[in-house]
Coordinates of C-alpha atoms and ligand atoms in Angstrom, one line a residue:
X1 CA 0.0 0.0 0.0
X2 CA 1.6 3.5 -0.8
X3 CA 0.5 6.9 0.5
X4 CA -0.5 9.0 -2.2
X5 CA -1.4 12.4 -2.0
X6 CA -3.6 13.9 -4.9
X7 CA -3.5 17.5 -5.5
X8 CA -6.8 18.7 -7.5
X9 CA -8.5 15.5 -6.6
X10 CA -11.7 17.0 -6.3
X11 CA -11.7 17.6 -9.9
X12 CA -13.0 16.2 -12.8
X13 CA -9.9 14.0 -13.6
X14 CA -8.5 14.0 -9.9
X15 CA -12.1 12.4 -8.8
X16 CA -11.2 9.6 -11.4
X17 CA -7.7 9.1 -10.2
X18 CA -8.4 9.2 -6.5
X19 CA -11.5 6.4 -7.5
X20 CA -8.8 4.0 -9.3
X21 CA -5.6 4.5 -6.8
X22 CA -8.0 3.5 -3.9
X23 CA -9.3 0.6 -5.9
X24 CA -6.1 -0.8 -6.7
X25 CA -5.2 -0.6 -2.5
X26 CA -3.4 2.6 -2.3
X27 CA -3.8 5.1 0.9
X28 CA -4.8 8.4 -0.7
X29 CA -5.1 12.1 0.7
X30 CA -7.3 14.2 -1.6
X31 CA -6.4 17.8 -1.1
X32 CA -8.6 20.9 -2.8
X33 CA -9.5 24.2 -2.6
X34 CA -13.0 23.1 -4.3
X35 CA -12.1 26.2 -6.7
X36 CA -13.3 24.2 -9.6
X37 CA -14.1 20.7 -7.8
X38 CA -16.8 19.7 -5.8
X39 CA -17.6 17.6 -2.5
X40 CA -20.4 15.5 -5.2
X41 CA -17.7 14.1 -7.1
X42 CA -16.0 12.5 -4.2
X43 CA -18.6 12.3 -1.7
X44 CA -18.9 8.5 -2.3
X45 CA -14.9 8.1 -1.3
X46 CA -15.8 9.8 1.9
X47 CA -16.1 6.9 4.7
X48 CA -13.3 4.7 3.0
X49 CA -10.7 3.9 5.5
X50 CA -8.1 5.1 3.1
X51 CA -9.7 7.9 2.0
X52 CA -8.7 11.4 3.4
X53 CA -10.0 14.8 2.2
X54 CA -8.2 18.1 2.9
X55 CA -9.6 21.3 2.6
X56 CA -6.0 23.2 1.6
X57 CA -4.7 25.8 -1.2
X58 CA -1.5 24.1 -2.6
X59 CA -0.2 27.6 -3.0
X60 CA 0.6 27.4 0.7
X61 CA 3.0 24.8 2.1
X62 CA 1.4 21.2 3.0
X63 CA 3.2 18.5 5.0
X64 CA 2.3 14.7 5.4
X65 CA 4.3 12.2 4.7
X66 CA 3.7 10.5 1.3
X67 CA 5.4 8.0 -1.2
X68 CA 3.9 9.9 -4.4
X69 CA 1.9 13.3 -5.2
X70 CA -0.3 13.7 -8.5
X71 CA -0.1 17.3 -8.6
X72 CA -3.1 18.2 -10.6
X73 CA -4.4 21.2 -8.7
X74 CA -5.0 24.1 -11.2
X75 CA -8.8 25.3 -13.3
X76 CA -8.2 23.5 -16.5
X77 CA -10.9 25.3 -18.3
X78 CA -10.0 28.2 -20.2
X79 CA -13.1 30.2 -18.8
X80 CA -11.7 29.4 -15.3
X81 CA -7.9 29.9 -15.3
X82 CA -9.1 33.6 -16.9
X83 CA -11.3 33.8 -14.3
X84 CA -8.4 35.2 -11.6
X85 CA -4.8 35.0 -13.7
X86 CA -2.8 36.0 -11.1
X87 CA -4.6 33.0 -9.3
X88 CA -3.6 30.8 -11.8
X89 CA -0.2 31.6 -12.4
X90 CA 0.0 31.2 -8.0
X91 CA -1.3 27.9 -8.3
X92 CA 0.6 26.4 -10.9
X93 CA 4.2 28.0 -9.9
X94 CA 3.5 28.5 -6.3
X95 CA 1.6 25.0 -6.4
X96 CA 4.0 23.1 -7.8
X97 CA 7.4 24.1 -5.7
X98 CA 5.4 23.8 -2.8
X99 CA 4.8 20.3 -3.8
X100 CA 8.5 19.4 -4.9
X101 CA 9.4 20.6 -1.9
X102 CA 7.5 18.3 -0.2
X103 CA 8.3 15.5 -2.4
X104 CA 12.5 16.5 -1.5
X105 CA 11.6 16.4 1.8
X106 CA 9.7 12.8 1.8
X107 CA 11.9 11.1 -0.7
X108 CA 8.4 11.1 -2.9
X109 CA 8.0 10.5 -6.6
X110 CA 6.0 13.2 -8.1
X111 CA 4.0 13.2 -11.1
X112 CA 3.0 17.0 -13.0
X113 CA 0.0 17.7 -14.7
X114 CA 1.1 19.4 -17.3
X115 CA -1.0 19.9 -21.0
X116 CA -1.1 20.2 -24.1
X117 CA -1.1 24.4 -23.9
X118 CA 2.7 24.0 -23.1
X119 CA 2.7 23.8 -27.0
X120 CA 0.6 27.0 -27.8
X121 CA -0.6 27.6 -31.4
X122 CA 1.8 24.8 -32.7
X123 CA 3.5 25.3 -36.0
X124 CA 4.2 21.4 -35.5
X125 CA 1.8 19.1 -36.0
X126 CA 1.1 16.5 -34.7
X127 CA 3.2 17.9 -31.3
X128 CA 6.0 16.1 -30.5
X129 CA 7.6 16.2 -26.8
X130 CA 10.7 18.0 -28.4
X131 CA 9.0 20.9 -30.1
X132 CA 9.2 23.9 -27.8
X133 CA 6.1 25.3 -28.4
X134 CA 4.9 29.0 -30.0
X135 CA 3.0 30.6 -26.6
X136 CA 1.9 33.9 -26.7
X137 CA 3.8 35.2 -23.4
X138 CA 1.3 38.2 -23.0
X139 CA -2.4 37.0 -23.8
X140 CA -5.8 36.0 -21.9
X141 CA -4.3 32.0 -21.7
X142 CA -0.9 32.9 -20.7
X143 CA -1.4 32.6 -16.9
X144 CA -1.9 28.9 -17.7
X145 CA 0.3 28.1 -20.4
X146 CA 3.5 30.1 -19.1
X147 CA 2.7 28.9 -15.5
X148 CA 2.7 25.6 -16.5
X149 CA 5.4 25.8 -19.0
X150 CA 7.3 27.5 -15.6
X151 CA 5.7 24.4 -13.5
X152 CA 7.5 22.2 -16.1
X153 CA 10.9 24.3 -15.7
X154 CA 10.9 23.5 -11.9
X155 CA 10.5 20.1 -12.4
X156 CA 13.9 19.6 -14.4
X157 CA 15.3 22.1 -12.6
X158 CA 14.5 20.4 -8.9
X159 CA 15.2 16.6 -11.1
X160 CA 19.2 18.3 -11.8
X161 CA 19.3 20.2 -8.8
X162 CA 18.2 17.8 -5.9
X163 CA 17.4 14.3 -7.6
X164 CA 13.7 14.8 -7.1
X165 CA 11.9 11.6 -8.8
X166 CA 9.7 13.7 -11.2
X167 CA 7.2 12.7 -13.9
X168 CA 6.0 15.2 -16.2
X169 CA 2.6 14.3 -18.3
X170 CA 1.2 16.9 -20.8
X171 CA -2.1 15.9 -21.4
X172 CA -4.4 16.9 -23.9
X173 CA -8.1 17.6 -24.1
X174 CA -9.8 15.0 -21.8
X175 CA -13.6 14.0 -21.2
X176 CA -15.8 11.7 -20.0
X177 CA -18.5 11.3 -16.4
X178 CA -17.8 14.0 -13.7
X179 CA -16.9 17.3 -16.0
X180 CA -18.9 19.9 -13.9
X181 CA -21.8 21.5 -15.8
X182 CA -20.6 25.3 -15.6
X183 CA -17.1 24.1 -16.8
X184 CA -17.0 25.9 -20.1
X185 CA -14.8 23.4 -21.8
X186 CA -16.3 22.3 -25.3
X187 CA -17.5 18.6 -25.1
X188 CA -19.5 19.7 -21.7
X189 CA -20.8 22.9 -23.5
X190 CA -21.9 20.9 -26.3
X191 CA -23.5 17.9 -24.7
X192 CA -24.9 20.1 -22.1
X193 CA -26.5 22.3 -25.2
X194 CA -27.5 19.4 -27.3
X195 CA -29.1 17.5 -24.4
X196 CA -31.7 20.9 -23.8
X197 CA -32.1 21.5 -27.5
X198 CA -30.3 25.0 -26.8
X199 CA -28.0 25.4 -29.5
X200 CA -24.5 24.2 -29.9
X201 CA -21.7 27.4 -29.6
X202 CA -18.8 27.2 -32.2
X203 CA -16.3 29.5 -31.8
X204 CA -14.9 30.8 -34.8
X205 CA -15.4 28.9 -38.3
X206 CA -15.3 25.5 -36.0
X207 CA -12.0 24.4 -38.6
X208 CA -9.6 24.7 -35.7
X209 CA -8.9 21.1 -34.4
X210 CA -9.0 19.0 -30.6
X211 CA -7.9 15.4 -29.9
X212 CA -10.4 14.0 -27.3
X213 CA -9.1 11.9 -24.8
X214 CA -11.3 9.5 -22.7
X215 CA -10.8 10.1 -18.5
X216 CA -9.8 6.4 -18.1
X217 CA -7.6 6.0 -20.2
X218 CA -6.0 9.2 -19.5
X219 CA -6.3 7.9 -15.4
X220 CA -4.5 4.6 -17.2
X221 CA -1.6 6.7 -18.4
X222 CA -0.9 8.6 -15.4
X223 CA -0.4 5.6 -13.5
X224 CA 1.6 4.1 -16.1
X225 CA 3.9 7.0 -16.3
X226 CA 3.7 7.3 -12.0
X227 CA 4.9 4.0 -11.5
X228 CA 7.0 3.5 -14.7
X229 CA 10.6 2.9 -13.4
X230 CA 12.5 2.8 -16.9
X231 CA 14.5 5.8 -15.5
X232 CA 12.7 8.0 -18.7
X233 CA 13.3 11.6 -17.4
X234 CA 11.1 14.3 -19.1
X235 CA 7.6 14.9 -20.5
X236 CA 5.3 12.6 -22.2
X237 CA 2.4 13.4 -24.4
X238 CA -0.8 11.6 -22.9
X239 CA -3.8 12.4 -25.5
X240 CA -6.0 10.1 -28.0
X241 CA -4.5 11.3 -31.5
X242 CA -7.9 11.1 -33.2
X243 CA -8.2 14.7 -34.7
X244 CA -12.0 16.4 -34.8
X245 CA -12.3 20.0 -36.6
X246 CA -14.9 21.5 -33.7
X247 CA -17.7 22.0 -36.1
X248 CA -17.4 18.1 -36.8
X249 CA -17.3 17.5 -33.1
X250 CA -20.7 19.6 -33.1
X251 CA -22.5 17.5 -35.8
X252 CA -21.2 14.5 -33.9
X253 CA -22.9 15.3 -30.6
X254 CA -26.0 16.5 -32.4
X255 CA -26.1 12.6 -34.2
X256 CA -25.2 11.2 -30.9
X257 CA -27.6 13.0 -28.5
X258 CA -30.4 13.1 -31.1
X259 CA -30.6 16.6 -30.7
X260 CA -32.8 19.7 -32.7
X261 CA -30.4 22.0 -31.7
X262 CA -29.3 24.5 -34.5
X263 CA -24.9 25.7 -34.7
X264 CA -24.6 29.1 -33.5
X265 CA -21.1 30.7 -34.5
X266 CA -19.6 32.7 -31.9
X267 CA -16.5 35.2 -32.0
X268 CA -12.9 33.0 -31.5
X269 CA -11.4 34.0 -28.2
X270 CA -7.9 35.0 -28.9
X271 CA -5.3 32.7 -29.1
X272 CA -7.3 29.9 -29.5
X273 CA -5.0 27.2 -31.2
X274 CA -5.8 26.1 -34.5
X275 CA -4.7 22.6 -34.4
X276 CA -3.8 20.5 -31.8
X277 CA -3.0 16.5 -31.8
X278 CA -0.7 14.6 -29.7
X279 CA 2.3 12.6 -30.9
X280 CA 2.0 9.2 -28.8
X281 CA 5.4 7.4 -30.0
X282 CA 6.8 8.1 -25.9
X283 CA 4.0 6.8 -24.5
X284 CA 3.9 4.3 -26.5
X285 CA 7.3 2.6 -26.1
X286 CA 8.4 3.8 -22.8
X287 CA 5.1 3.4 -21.0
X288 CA 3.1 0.8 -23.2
X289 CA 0.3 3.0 -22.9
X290 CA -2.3 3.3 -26.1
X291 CA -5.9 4.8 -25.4
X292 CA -8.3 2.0 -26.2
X293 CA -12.0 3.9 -25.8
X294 CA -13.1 5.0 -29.3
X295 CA -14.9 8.5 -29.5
X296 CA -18.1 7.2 -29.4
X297 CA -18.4 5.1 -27.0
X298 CA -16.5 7.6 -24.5
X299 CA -19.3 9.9 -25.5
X300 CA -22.0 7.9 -25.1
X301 CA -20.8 7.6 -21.4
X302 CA -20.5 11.0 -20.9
X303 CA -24.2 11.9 -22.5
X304 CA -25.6 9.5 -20.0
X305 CA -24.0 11.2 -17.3
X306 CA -25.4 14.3 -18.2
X307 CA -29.0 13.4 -19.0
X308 CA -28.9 12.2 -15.4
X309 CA -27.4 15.3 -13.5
X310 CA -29.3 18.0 -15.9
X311 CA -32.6 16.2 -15.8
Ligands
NAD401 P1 -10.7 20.7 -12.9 O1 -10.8 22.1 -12.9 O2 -11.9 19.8 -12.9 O3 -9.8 20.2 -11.6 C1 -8.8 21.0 -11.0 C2 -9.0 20.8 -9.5 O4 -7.9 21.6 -8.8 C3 -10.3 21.3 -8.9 O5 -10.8 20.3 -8.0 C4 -9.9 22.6 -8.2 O6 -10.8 22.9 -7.2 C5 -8.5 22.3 -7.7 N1 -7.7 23.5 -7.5 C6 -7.6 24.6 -8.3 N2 -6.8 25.5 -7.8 C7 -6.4 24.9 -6.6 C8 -5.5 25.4 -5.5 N3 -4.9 26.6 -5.6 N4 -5.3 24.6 -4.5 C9 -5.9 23.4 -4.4 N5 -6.8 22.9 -5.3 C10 -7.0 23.7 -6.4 O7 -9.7 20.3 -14.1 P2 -9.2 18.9 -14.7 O8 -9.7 18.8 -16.1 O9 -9.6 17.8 -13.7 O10 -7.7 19.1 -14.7 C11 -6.8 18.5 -13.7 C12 -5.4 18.9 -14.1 O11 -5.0 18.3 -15.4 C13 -5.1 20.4 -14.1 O12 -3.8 20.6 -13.6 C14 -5.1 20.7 -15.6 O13 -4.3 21.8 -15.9 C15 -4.6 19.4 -16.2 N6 -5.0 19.2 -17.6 C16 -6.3 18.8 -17.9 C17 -6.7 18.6 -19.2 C18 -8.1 18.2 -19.5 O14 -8.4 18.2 -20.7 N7 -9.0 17.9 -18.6 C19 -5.8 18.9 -20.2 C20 -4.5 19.3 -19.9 C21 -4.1 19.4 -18.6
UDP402 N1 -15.2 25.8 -28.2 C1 -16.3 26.0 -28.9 N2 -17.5 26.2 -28.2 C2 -17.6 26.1 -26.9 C3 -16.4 25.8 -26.1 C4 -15.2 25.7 -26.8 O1 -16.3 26.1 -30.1 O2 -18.7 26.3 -26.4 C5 -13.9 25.6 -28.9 C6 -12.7 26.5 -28.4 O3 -12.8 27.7 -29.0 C7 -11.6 25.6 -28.8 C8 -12.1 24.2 -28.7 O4 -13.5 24.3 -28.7 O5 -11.2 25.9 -30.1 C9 -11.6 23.5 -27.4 O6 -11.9 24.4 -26.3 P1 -11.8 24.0 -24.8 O7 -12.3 25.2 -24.0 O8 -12.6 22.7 -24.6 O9 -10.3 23.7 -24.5 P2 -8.9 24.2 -25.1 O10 -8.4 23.0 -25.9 O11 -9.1 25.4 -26.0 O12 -8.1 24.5 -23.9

């Protein structure tokens, strides 16, 4: 049994994480700020002997003593992390020292949540772990891209500097049960539009392009990449490299949810990246790690949890 302390776990893919590490025997403390999480999505974990929820802001220093930290506390949704920047560049830079330094002090492995946004508007494509990105420094997303691009430099730097056992994971867009309804990101927006007949919001022309990920296979790859001892130092793309243009995505959900609603097209917010797909070829060899839910069925999934919280 390890100890393992999950940052963010309150959250839509920290709720899935905290679910599976319990499951699979692990002692885990849950710590949140319940900025963007909720007490509904772990309220079931509550009353499990291994289970521990803290009420805590990881931009202040945290002790317990802990074999490994998932450090996933940050708003993932753009309409969030723009909600207070100066929040979210706290949280991720502030966030994530506090947490090496907790993971120098207890000899832990730590694993970053890092994403896709490290990358920018990439003028590579599909993104490779080696291209360095093109980020706007000075726009509305910068407070999560730069902080987590900075989250990523003290990482190496704390890896080169004190032999900290770091695991860096940029994720890419990921979906499924347990999104919260106000989140803003686009698969909730759309099924939650679709499933009230409200209609579906594109931004821009809908021709820029995501790569959905489902949550457990995501979940799959963090553990993979946690627990992977094959001494691989540095980040690794974790993403389902099936590419949707956003107004295919719409049509999609519309089939799917056997909506009436009608596409509205709606101003792009600036900086919105045009395409975006993850190159898997790391995670792939060093981790053994393929996504394995198809679009679909993830969705499916995810409608049904929706029709049942919005009904
Ligand atoms: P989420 O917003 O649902 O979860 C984030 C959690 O962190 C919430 O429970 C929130 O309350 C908590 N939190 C925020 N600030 C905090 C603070 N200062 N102290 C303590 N807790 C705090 O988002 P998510 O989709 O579950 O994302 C989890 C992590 O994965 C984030 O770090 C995000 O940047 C990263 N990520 C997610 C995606 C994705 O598509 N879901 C893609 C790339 C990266
Ligand atoms: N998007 C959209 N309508 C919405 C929400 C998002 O067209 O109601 C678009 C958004 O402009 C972006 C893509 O969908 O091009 C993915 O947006 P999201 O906020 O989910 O995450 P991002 O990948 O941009 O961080």
């Amino acid at each position: 049994m390890k100890r393992i302390l999950v940052t963010g776990g309150a959250g839509f893919i920290g709720t899935h994480l905290c679910e599976r590490l319990l499951n699979e025997g692990n002692d885990v403390i849950c710590l949140d700020n319940f900025f963007t999480g909720s007490k509904d999505n772990i309220r079931h974990l509550i009353g499990n002997k291994n289970f521990e929820l803290v009420r805590h802001d990881v931009i202040k220093e945290y002790y317990a003593e802990v074999d490994q930290i998932y450090n996933l506390a940050c708003p993932a949704s753009p309409v969030h992390y723009q909600y207070n920047p100066i929040k979210t560049v706290k949280t991720s830079v502030m966030g994530v020292i506090n947490m090496l330094g907790l993971a120098k002090r207890c000899k832990a492995r730590i694993l970053q949540a890092s994403t896709s946004e490290v990358y920018g508007d990439p003028k590579v494509h599909p993104q490779v772990e080696s291209y360095w990105g093109n980020v706007n420094p000075i726009g509305i997303r910068s407070c999560y891209d730069e902080g987590k691009r900075c989250a990523e430099t003290l990482m190496m730097d704390y890896y080169r500097q004190n032999k900290v056992d770091i695991r860096i994971a940029r994720i890419f867009n990921t979906y499924g049960p347990k999104m919260a309804v106000n989140d803003g990101r686009v698969v909730s927006n759309f099924i939650i539009q679709a499933l009230r007949n409200e209609p579906i919001t594109v931004y821009g022309d809908g021709n820029q392009t995501r790569a959905f990920c489902y949550v457990s296979d995501l979940v799959d790859g963090l553990i993979k990449l946690m627990n992977n001892d094959k001494k691989f130092i540095g980040p690794v793309n974790l993403g389902n490299p099936s590419e949707f243009k956003i107004i295919d995505f719409a049509k999609l959900i519309i089939k799917l949810t056997n909506s009436n609603s009608e596409i509205v097209f709606e101003p792009l917010p600036s900086d919105d990246p045009i395409q975006r797909e993850p190159d898997i070829t790391i995670a792939k060899t060093v981790l053994d790690w393929v996504p394995t839910v198809n679009i679909e069925n993830g969705l499916i999934k995810t409608i049904e949890y929706f029709s049942r919280i919005i009904a």
